[in-house]
Amino acid sequence: MSGIIGKKIGMTSIFNDDGKNIPCTVIEAGPCVVTQVKTKDVDGYDAIQLAYDDKKDKHTGKALKGHFAKARVSPKKILREFTRFEAGHQKKYGDVLTVDIFEEGEFIDVVGYSKGKGFQGVVKRHGFKGVNDATHGQHNRLRAPGSIGASSSPSRVFKGMRMGGRMGGNRVKLINLQVIKVIPEKNLLLIKGAVPGPNGSYVIVERWS
Amino acid sequence: MSKNELMKFVEDQVEIKTFPDFKAGDTVTVTYKIIEGAKERLQNFQGVVLQRVGSGPTETFTVRKISSGIGVERIFPLASPFIDAIKVNKKGVVRRARIFYLRKLTGKKARIKEKRV
């Protein structure tokens, strides 16, 4: 596995060589630096830690400053660990990963946090149909969940019953998205289709091979 | 909201042909490339522009015509490589940017006053 941290910029569409209109998400990916290399002997498992997006020195605590000093890099906003990173990789502290680890046309996975939707009912949150009818004696039950269980036995509602509640804001991974274009001079990736989260949110682009 | 600099960079890379100015209410002829197997031919679609939506490479416009008594609307992406040419036949005088009211009108009422140049 290999990957990189990025930021969702927005969506647009481009035309491919066949003249097809392709919806794309623009992601500013990297450059990321290696801030820690974990090994089986020392930490019990193999992983590398990548950092992305500069932040000011004065916004960095002393402990983190020491962590970044070890890799000889400026303070970063986002730190993420990648386990099972390219078996036998030769990455060292302070190494830089850029967007050119990806190729046009290959399939990658994108991890992000979906947009928060607030408190939503069962129709939006779980895809219930509602009562489907505004007539036949129905009154203000158009988006109601219906029965949530039997009566005296079991005289309780089962755990996990799908009801209204907070929706969105979850970690979502989309797999097998195609890379349409790589623009190394601006650290940009164009990915076919949508990606979870609002514009400006952090995403992880990874490849399993 | 101003567009992100990087977003602009990506959108600037999409080539858009230069077409004559047109807006809702104008009568245009769109020459469209159609690929059938190995063959390529051109087809004209003449009608009234109902609206222009979006900007940059995602801009589209809707053209409406009456074909054998039935209203037909077609949405073209402005940046589409299949658009060969757009010819403005008539400049119309309309008061709004989206003239969907035209769908409900027939006969003499569906006429649009021509702009005097």
mmCIF file of C-alpha atoms in Angstrom:
data_model
loop_
_atom_site.group_PDB
_atom_site.id
_atom_site.type_symbol
_atom_site.label_atom_id
_atom_site.label_comp_id
_atom_site.label_asym_id
_atom_site.label_seq_id
_atom_site.Cartn_x
_atom_site.Cartn_y
_atom_site.Cartn_z
ATOM 1 C CA MET A 1 0.000 0.000 0.000
ATOM 2 C CA SER A 2 1.083 3.553 -0.601
ATOM 3 C CA GLY A 3 -0.730 6.818 -0.071
ATOM 4 C CA ILE A 4 -0.656 10.517 0.442
ATOM 5 C CA ILE A 5 -2.622 13.161 2.349
ATOM 6 C CA GLY A 6 -4.467 15.833 0.388
ATOM 7 C CA LYS A 7 -7.116 18.490 0.430
ATOM 8 C CA LYS A 8 -10.348 18.467 -1.542
ATOM 9 C CA ILE A 9 -10.451 21.573 -3.736
ATOM 10 C CA GLY A 10 -13.714 21.181 -5.632
ATOM 11 C CA MET A 11 -15.425 19.579 -8.580
ATOM 12 C CA THR A 12 -15.432 20.337 -12.271
ATOM 13 C CA SER A 13 -15.752 18.391 -15.485
ATOM 14 C CA ILE A 14 -13.364 17.782 -18.321
ATOM 15 C CA PHE A 15 -13.707 16.154 -21.723
ATOM 16 C CA ASN A 16 -11.616 13.074 -22.463
ATOM 17 C CA ASP A 17 -10.169 12.057 -25.838
ATOM 18 C CA ASP A 18 -13.438 10.400 -26.872
ATOM 19 C CA GLY A 19 -15.248 13.662 -26.195
ATOM 20 C CA LYS A 20 -17.002 12.238 -23.132
ATOM 21 C CA ASN A 21 -17.784 14.681 -20.358
ATOM 22 C CA ILE A 22 -16.178 13.338 -17.168
ATOM 23 C CA PRO A 23 -17.060 14.712 -13.727
ATOM 24 C CA CYS A 24 -13.889 15.127 -11.670
ATOM 25 C CA THR A 25 -12.870 16.044 -8.162
ATOM 26 C CA VAL A 26 -9.746 18.180 -7.868
ATOM 27 C CA ILE A 27 -7.508 17.177 -4.969
ATOM 28 C CA GLU A 28 -4.372 19.003 -3.897
ATOM 29 C CA ALA A 29 -2.302 16.039 -2.734
ATOM 30 C CA GLY A 30 0.978 16.465 -0.922
ATOM 31 C CA PRO A 31 3.815 17.136 -0.761
ATOM 32 C CA CYS A 32 3.901 15.048 2.407
ATOM 33 C CA VAL A 33 6.930 14.429 4.575
ATOM 34 C CA VAL A 34 7.797 11.341 6.583
ATOM 35 C CA THR A 35 7.819 12.293 10.257
ATOM 36 C CA GLN A 36 8.164 8.832 11.742
ATOM 37 C CA VAL A 37 9.084 5.349 10.608
ATOM 38 C CA LYS A 38 7.733 2.603 12.819
ATOM 39 C CA THR A 39 9.315 -0.809 12.705
ATOM 40 C CA LYS A 40 8.314 -4.200 14.035
ATOM 41 C CA ASP A 41 11.350 -4.395 16.317
ATOM 42 C CA VAL A 42 10.741 -1.083 18.051
ATOM 43 C CA ASP A 43 6.991 -0.438 17.804
ATOM 44 C CA GLY A 44 5.567 -3.911 17.226
ATOM 45 C CA TYR A 45 4.301 -3.149 13.708
ATOM 46 C CA ASP A 46 5.465 -1.559 10.475
ATOM 47 C CA ALA A 47 4.114 1.851 9.528
ATOM 48 C CA ILE A 48 5.148 5.277 8.414
ATOM 49 C CA GLN A 49 3.729 8.572 9.561
ATOM 50 C CA LEU A 50 3.146 11.298 6.985
ATOM 51 C CA ALA A 51 2.587 15.001 7.650
ATOM 52 C CA TYR A 52 0.869 17.536 5.419
ATOM 53 C CA ASP A 53 -0.017 21.245 5.293
ATOM 54 C CA ASP A 54 2.244 23.816 7.025
ATOM 55 C CA LYS A 55 1.197 25.529 10.202
ATOM 56 C CA LYS A 56 2.752 28.339 12.166
ATOM 57 C CA ASP A 57 5.451 27.710 14.692
ATOM 58 C CA LYS A 58 3.535 29.590 17.399
ATOM 59 C CA HIS A 59 0.546 27.278 16.973
ATOM 60 C CA THR A 60 2.651 24.211 17.678
ATOM 61 C CA GLY A 61 3.096 22.770 21.155
ATOM 62 C CA LYS A 62 6.539 21.937 22.514
ATOM 63 C CA ALA A 63 6.057 18.181 22.303
ATOM 64 C CA LEU A 64 5.048 18.338 18.644
ATOM 65 C CA LYS A 65 7.872 20.759 17.874
ATOM 66 C CA GLY A 66 10.302 18.143 19.126
ATOM 67 C CA HIS A 67 8.572 15.523 16.983
ATOM 68 C CA PHE A 68 8.951 17.629 13.858
ATOM 69 C CA ALA A 69 12.532 18.581 14.754
ATOM 70 C CA LYS A 70 13.455 14.919 14.762
ATOM 71 C CA ALA A 71 12.497 14.679 11.095
ATOM 72 C CA ARG A 72 13.964 18.169 10.424
ATOM 73 C CA VAL A 73 10.721 19.519 8.928
ATOM 74 C CA SER A 74 8.554 22.568 9.619
ATOM 75 C CA PRO A 75 5.395 22.014 11.738
ATOM 76 C CA LYS A 76 2.431 20.496 9.894
ATOM 77 C CA LYS A 77 -1.297 20.464 10.524
ATOM 78 C CA ILE A 78 -2.125 16.883 9.697
ATOM 79 C CA LEU A 79 -0.330 13.716 10.809
ATOM 80 C CA ARG A 80 -1.528 10.339 9.573
ATOM 81 C CA GLU A 81 -0.127 6.880 9.957
ATOM 82 C CA PHE A 82 -0.014 4.468 7.028
ATOM 83 C CA THR A 83 0.355 0.841 8.056
ATOM 84 C CA ARG A 84 1.773 -1.760 5.693
ATOM 85 C CA PHE A 85 3.346 0.994 3.591
ATOM 86 C CA GLU A 86 5.054 -0.538 0.524
ATOM 87 C CA ALA A 87 6.733 -3.616 1.982
ATOM 88 C CA GLY A 88 10.482 -3.080 1.992
ATOM 89 C CA HIS A 89 10.252 0.678 1.487
ATOM 90 C CA GLN A 90 13.400 2.721 2.009
ATOM 91 C CA LYS A 91 11.699 5.765 3.505
ATOM 92 C CA LYS A 92 13.671 7.813 6.017
ATOM 93 C CA TYR A 93 12.760 10.654 8.367
ATOM 94 C CA GLY A 94 12.178 13.829 6.349
ATOM 95 C CA ASP A 95 11.603 12.103 2.995
ATOM 96 C CA VAL A 96 9.133 13.891 0.729
ATOM 97 C CA LEU A 97 6.262 12.163 -1.055
ATOM 98 C CA THR A 98 4.665 13.964 -3.964
ATOM 99 C CA VAL A 99 1.700 13.381 -6.174
ATOM 100 C CA ASP A 100 3.774 11.648 -8.871
ATOM 101 C CA ILE A 101 3.512 8.337 -6.998
ATOM 102 C CA PHE A 102 0.174 8.090 -8.846
ATOM 103 C CA GLU A 103 -0.295 7.498 -12.561
ATOM 104 C CA GLU A 104 -3.059 8.540 -14.884
ATOM 105 C CA GLY A 105 -5.671 5.849 -15.376
ATOM 106 C CA GLU A 106 -4.917 3.800 -12.278
ATOM 107 C CA PHE A 107 -7.486 3.010 -9.599
ATOM 108 C CA ILE A 108 -7.132 4.386 -6.084
ATOM 109 C CA ASP A 109 -9.113 4.676 -2.848
ATOM 110 C CA VAL A 110 -10.071 7.935 -1.184
ATOM 111 C CA VAL A 111 -10.847 8.343 2.528
ATOM 112 C CA GLY A 112 -12.620 11.406 3.850
ATOM 113 C CA TYR A 113 -15.174 12.595 6.363
ATOM 114 C CA SER A 114 -18.640 13.023 4.870
ATOM 115 C CA LYS A 115 -20.560 16.279 5.179
ATOM 116 C CA GLY A 116 -22.527 16.565 8.404
ATOM 117 C CA LYS A 117 -26.286 16.536 7.813
ATOM 118 C CA GLY A 118 -27.445 17.211 11.385
ATOM 119 C CA PHE A 119 -30.420 15.402 12.938
ATOM 120 C CA GLN A 120 -32.269 13.634 10.146
ATOM 121 C CA GLY A 121 -35.352 11.439 10.005
ATOM 122 C CA VAL A 122 -35.496 7.834 8.872
ATOM 123 C CA VAL A 123 -36.424 8.644 5.275
ATOM 124 C CA LYS A 124 -33.204 10.528 4.596
ATOM 125 C CA ARG A 125 -31.007 8.647 7.061
ATOM 126 C CA HIS A 126 -31.988 5.048 6.357
ATOM 127 C CA GLY A 127 -33.893 5.242 3.094
ATOM 128 C CA PHE A 128 -37.296 4.340 4.601
ATOM 129 C CA LYS A 129 -40.256 4.932 2.316
ATOM 130 C CA GLY A 130 -42.454 6.777 4.805
ATOM 131 C CA VAL A 131 -46.180 6.225 4.693
ATOM 132 C CA ASN A 132 -46.278 6.893 0.936
ATOM 133 C CA ASP A 133 -49.817 8.218 1.061
ATOM 134 C CA ALA A 134 -51.197 11.614 1.941
ATOM 135 C CA THR A 135 -54.801 10.454 1.581
ATOM 136 C CA HIS A 136 -56.740 7.391 2.832
ATOM 137 C CA GLY A 137 -57.100 8.842 6.308
ATOM 138 C CA GLN A 138 -53.377 9.626 6.749
ATOM 139 C CA HIS A 139 -52.468 12.743 8.607
ATOM 140 C CA ASN A 140 -48.918 14.117 9.110
ATOM 141 C CA ARG A 141 -47.353 10.623 8.777
ATOM 142 C CA LEU A 142 -45.782 11.073 5.363
ATOM 143 C CA ARG A 143 -42.194 10.554 6.575
ATOM 144 C CA ALA A 144 -42.909 8.448 9.679
ATOM 145 C CA PRO A 145 -40.909 5.277 10.479
ATOM 146 C CA GLY A 146 -43.931 3.054 11.219
ATOM 147 C CA SER A 147 -43.813 0.353 13.895
ATOM 148 C CA ILE A 148 -40.581 -0.042 15.877
ATOM 149 C CA GLY A 149 -41.443 -3.412 17.392
ATOM 150 C CA ALA A 150 -44.037 -5.668 18.999
ATOM 151 C CA SER A 151 -45.948 -4.964 22.220
ATOM 152 C CA SER A 152 -45.762 -6.784 25.601
ATOM 153 C CA SER A 153 -43.322 -9.307 24.248
ATOM 154 C CA PRO A 154 -40.540 -8.228 24.114
ATOM 155 C CA SER A 155 -41.869 -4.946 25.647
ATOM 156 C CA ARG A 156 -38.727 -3.120 24.606
ATOM 157 C CA VAL A 157 -37.188 -1.785 21.428
ATOM 158 C CA PHE A 158 -34.344 -3.875 20.070
ATOM 159 C CA LYS A 159 -30.890 -2.390 20.025
ATOM 160 C CA GLY A 160 -29.777 -1.087 16.652
ATOM 161 C CA MET A 161 -33.334 -0.242 15.572
ATOM 162 C CA ARG A 162 -32.970 2.257 12.756
ATOM 163 C CA MET A 163 -34.359 5.598 13.830
ATOM 164 C CA GLY A 164 -33.768 9.290 13.290
ATOM 165 C CA GLY A 165 -30.551 10.857 14.546
ATOM 166 C CA ARG A 166 -27.295 12.479 13.635
ATOM 167 C CA MET A 167 -26.328 11.831 10.046
ATOM 168 C CA GLY A 168 -23.113 12.430 8.149
ATOM 169 C CA GLY A 169 -19.728 13.387 9.472
ATOM 170 C CA ASN A 170 -18.568 9.773 9.283
ATOM 171 C CA ARG A 171 -15.323 8.399 7.978
ATOM 172 C CA VAL A 172 -16.070 7.163 4.471
ATOM 173 C CA LYS A 173 -13.793 5.277 2.126
ATOM 174 C CA LEU A 174 -14.572 5.132 -1.565
ATOM 175 C CA ILE A 175 -12.730 2.382 -3.398
ATOM 176 C CA ASN A 176 -11.657 2.009 -7.024
ATOM 177 C CA LEU A 177 -11.847 5.615 -8.163
ATOM 178 C CA GLN A 178 -9.984 6.341 -11.360
ATOM 179 C CA VAL A 179 -7.201 8.889 -11.599
ATOM 180 C CA ILE A 180 -7.990 11.040 -14.630
ATOM 181 C CA LYS A 181 -5.043 13.406 -14.518
ATOM 182 C CA VAL A 182 -1.913 14.103 -12.474
ATOM 183 C CA ILE A 183 -0.498 17.642 -12.482
ATOM 184 C CA PRO A 184 2.820 17.399 -10.572
ATOM 185 C CA GLU A 185 3.789 21.082 -10.906
ATOM 186 C CA LYS A 186 0.740 22.114 -8.847
ATOM 187 C CA ASN A 187 0.477 18.888 -6.791
ATOM 188 C CA LEU A 188 -2.970 18.232 -8.218
ATOM 189 C CA LEU A 189 -4.898 15.020 -8.753
ATOM 190 C CA LEU A 190 -8.070 14.807 -10.824
ATOM 191 C CA ILE A 191 -10.214 11.899 -9.738
ATOM 192 C CA LYS A 192 -13.292 10.636 -11.546
ATOM 193 C CA GLY A 193 -16.494 11.160 -9.601
ATOM 194 C CA ALA A 194 -17.213 12.585 -6.175
ATOM 195 C CA VAL A 195 -15.199 12.316 -2.977
ATOM 196 C CA PRO A 196 -16.581 12.485 0.602
ATOM 197 C CA GLY A 197 -16.501 15.775 2.499
ATOM 198 C CA PRO A 198 -16.835 19.483 1.841
ATOM 199 C CA ASN A 199 -14.360 21.512 -0.213
ATOM 200 C CA GLY A 200 -11.233 22.255 1.787
ATOM 201 C CA SER A 201 -11.476 19.087 3.899
ATOM 202 C CA TYR A 202 -8.572 16.697 4.250
ATOM 203 C CA VAL A 203 -8.642 13.398 2.405
ATOM 204 C CA ILE A 204 -6.317 10.427 2.186
ATOM 205 C CA VAL A 205 -5.574 9.052 -1.259
ATOM 206 C CA GLU A 206 -4.234 5.530 -1.157
ATOM 207 C CA ARG A 207 -3.428 2.664 -3.446
ATOM 208 C CA TRP A 208 -3.443 -1.031 -2.646
ATOM 209 C CA SER A 209 -1.415 -3.094 -5.032
ATOM 210 C CA MET B 1 -17.528 33.147 -3.202
ATOM 211 C CA SER B 2 -14.367 33.529 -5.196
ATOM 212 C CA LYS B 3 -13.039 30.486 -6.917
ATOM 213 C CA ASN B 4 -10.036 28.704 -5.552
ATOM 214 C CA GLU B 5 -6.800 29.491 -7.376
ATOM 215 C CA LEU B 6 -6.071 25.835 -8.012
ATOM 216 C CA MET B 7 -9.601 25.237 -9.251
ATOM 217 C CA LYS B 8 -9.092 28.062 -11.716
ATOM 218 C CA PHE B 9 -5.813 26.538 -12.858
ATOM 219 C CA VAL B 10 -7.538 23.257 -13.669
ATOM 220 C CA GLU B 11 -10.451 24.925 -15.420
ATOM 221 C CA ASP B 12 -8.160 27.152 -17.483
ATOM 222 C CA GLN B 13 -6.607 24.053 -19.001
ATOM 223 C CA VAL B 14 -9.869 23.058 -20.644
ATOM 224 C CA GLU B 15 -9.980 24.484 -24.123
ATOM 225 C CA ILE B 16 -13.194 26.245 -25.011
ATOM 226 C CA LYS B 17 -13.726 27.390 -28.581
ATOM 227 C CA THR B 18 -14.761 30.969 -29.087
ATOM 228 C CA PHE B 19 -18.372 31.310 -30.156
ATOM 229 C CA PRO B 20 -20.388 34.417 -30.995
ATOM 230 C CA ASP B 21 -22.191 36.031 -28.069
ATOM 231 C CA PHE B 22 -25.686 34.707 -27.493
ATOM 232 C CA LYS B 23 -28.158 34.683 -24.649
ATOM 233 C CA ALA B 24 -31.640 33.523 -23.753
ATOM 234 C CA GLY B 25 -34.188 34.480 -26.413
ATOM 235 C CA ASP B 26 -31.764 34.283 -29.323
ATOM 236 C CA THR B 27 -32.336 31.861 -32.177
ATOM 237 C CA VAL B 28 -29.205 29.847 -32.865
ATOM 238 C CA THR B 29 -28.069 27.006 -35.101
ATOM 239 C CA VAL B 30 -25.761 24.549 -33.367
ATOM 240 C CA THR B 31 -23.680 22.389 -35.683
ATOM 241 C CA TYR B 32 -22.974 19.180 -33.838
ATOM 242 C CA LYS B 33 -20.588 16.382 -34.747
ATOM 243 C CA ILE B 34 -22.089 12.910 -34.636
ATOM 244 C CA ILE B 35 -19.863 9.843 -34.732
ATOM 245 C CA GLU B 36 -21.438 6.693 -36.140
ATOM 246 C CA GLY B 37 -18.900 3.916 -35.998
ATOM 247 C CA ALA B 38 -15.993 5.194 -38.056
ATOM 248 C CA LYS B 39 -18.017 7.846 -39.853
ATOM 249 C CA GLU B 40 -18.445 11.378 -38.687
ATOM 250 C CA ARG B 41 -21.193 13.709 -39.832
ATOM 251 C CA LEU B 42 -22.559 17.092 -38.889
ATOM 252 C CA GLN B 43 -26.077 17.779 -37.694
ATOM 253 C CA ASN B 44 -27.763 21.133 -37.266
ATOM 254 C CA PHE B 45 -30.068 21.937 -34.395
ATOM 255 C CA GLN B 46 -31.863 25.235 -34.750
ATOM 256 C CA GLY B 47 -33.993 26.738 -32.024
ATOM 257 C CA VAL B 48 -34.445 29.317 -29.304
ATOM 258 C CA VAL B 49 -31.957 29.493 -26.425
ATOM 259 C CA LEU B 50 -33.842 29.059 -23.145
ATOM 260 C CA GLN B 51 -30.961 29.538 -20.738
ATOM 261 C CA ARG B 52 -27.229 29.522 -20.191
ATOM 262 C CA VAL B 53 -26.096 27.844 -16.958
ATOM 263 C CA GLY B 54 -22.739 27.630 -15.200
ATOM 264 C CA SER B 55 -19.348 29.001 -16.028
ATOM 265 C CA GLY B 56 -16.031 27.819 -17.373
ATOM 266 C CA PRO B 57 -15.809 24.238 -18.639
ATOM 267 C CA THR B 58 -19.107 23.286 -16.999
ATOM 268 C CA GLU B 59 -21.208 25.893 -18.797
ATOM 269 C CA THR B 60 -24.222 24.539 -20.685
ATOM 270 C CA PHE B 61 -27.021 26.029 -22.715
ATOM 271 C CA THR B 62 -30.491 24.780 -23.592
ATOM 272 C CA VAL B 63 -31.972 25.074 -27.074
ATOM 273 C CA ARG B 64 -35.682 24.503 -27.773
ATOM 274 C CA LYS B 65 -37.290 23.903 -31.115
ATOM 275 C CA ILE B 66 -40.636 22.658 -32.353
ATOM 276 C CA SER B 67 -40.167 19.492 -34.385
ATOM 277 C CA SER B 68 -43.300 18.311 -36.210
ATOM 278 C CA GLY B 69 -45.536 19.842 -33.569
ATOM 279 C CA ILE B 70 -43.617 18.509 -30.587
ATOM 280 C CA GLY B 71 -41.326 20.666 -28.502
ATOM 281 C CA VAL B 72 -37.768 19.332 -28.368
ATOM 282 C CA GLU B 73 -35.116 20.645 -26.016
ATOM 283 C CA ARG B 74 -31.449 19.851 -26.105
ATOM 284 C CA ILE B 75 -28.777 20.755 -23.574
ATOM 285 C CA PHE B 76 -25.288 21.343 -24.961
ATOM 286 C CA PRO B 77 -22.113 21.675 -22.880
ATOM 287 C CA LEU B 78 -20.369 24.773 -24.239
ATOM 288 C CA ALA B 79 -16.936 23.160 -23.896
ATOM 289 C CA SER B 80 -17.983 19.987 -25.742
ATOM 290 C CA PRO B 81 -15.513 19.059 -28.501
ATOM 291 C CA PHE B 82 -18.492 17.841 -30.558
ATOM 292 C CA ILE B 83 -19.821 21.347 -31.110
ATOM 293 C CA ASP B 84 -18.507 22.410 -34.501
ATOM 294 C CA ALA B 85 -20.053 25.869 -34.702
ATOM 295 C CA ILE B 86 -22.777 28.048 -33.263
ATOM 296 C CA LYS B 87 -24.488 30.538 -35.540
ATOM 297 C CA VAL B 88 -26.721 33.268 -34.166
ATOM 298 C CA ASN B 89 -29.687 33.641 -36.534
ATOM 299 C CA LYS B 90 -31.736 36.128 -34.585
ATOM 300 C CA LYS B 91 -31.246 38.305 -31.518
ATOM 301 C CA GLY B 92 -34.391 38.249 -29.420
ATOM 302 C CA VAL B 93 -35.752 40.763 -26.940
ATOM 303 C CA VAL B 94 -36.572 39.028 -23.644
ATOM 304 C CA ARG B 95 -36.638 40.399 -20.137
ATOM 305 C CA ARG B 96 -35.257 37.462 -18.246
ATOM 306 C CA ALA B 97 -32.201 35.188 -18.344
ATOM 307 C CA ARG B 98 -34.253 31.974 -18.296
ATOM 308 C CA ILE B 99 -37.321 31.962 -20.487
ATOM 309 C CA PHE B 100 -39.085 28.767 -19.417
ATOM 310 C CA TYR B 101 -42.447 30.509 -19.883
ATOM 311 C CA LEU B 102 -41.954 29.803 -23.569
ATOM 312 C CA ARG B 103 -42.753 26.122 -22.966
ATOM 313 C CA LYS B 104 -46.363 26.902 -22.154
ATOM 314 C CA LEU B 105 -46.894 29.192 -25.127
ATOM 315 C CA THR B 106 -47.901 28.071 -28.598
ATOM 316 C CA GLY B 107 -48.698 29.688 -31.912
ATOM 317 C CA LYS B 108 -48.510 33.446 -32.180
ATOM 318 C CA LYS B 109 -47.842 33.865 -28.467
ATOM 319 C CA ALA B 110 -44.612 31.874 -28.699
ATOM 320 C CA ARG B 111 -42.999 34.519 -30.878
ATOM 321 C CA ILE B 112 -40.073 36.529 -29.582
ATOM 322 C CA LYS B 113 -39.589 40.104 -30.707
ATOM 323 C CA GLU B 114 -36.436 40.599 -32.706
ATOM 324 C CA LYS B 115 -33.827 43.039 -31.527
ATOM 325 C CA ARG B 116 -33.228 45.955 -33.855
ATOM 326 C CA VAL B 117 -29.593 46.568 -34.497
#
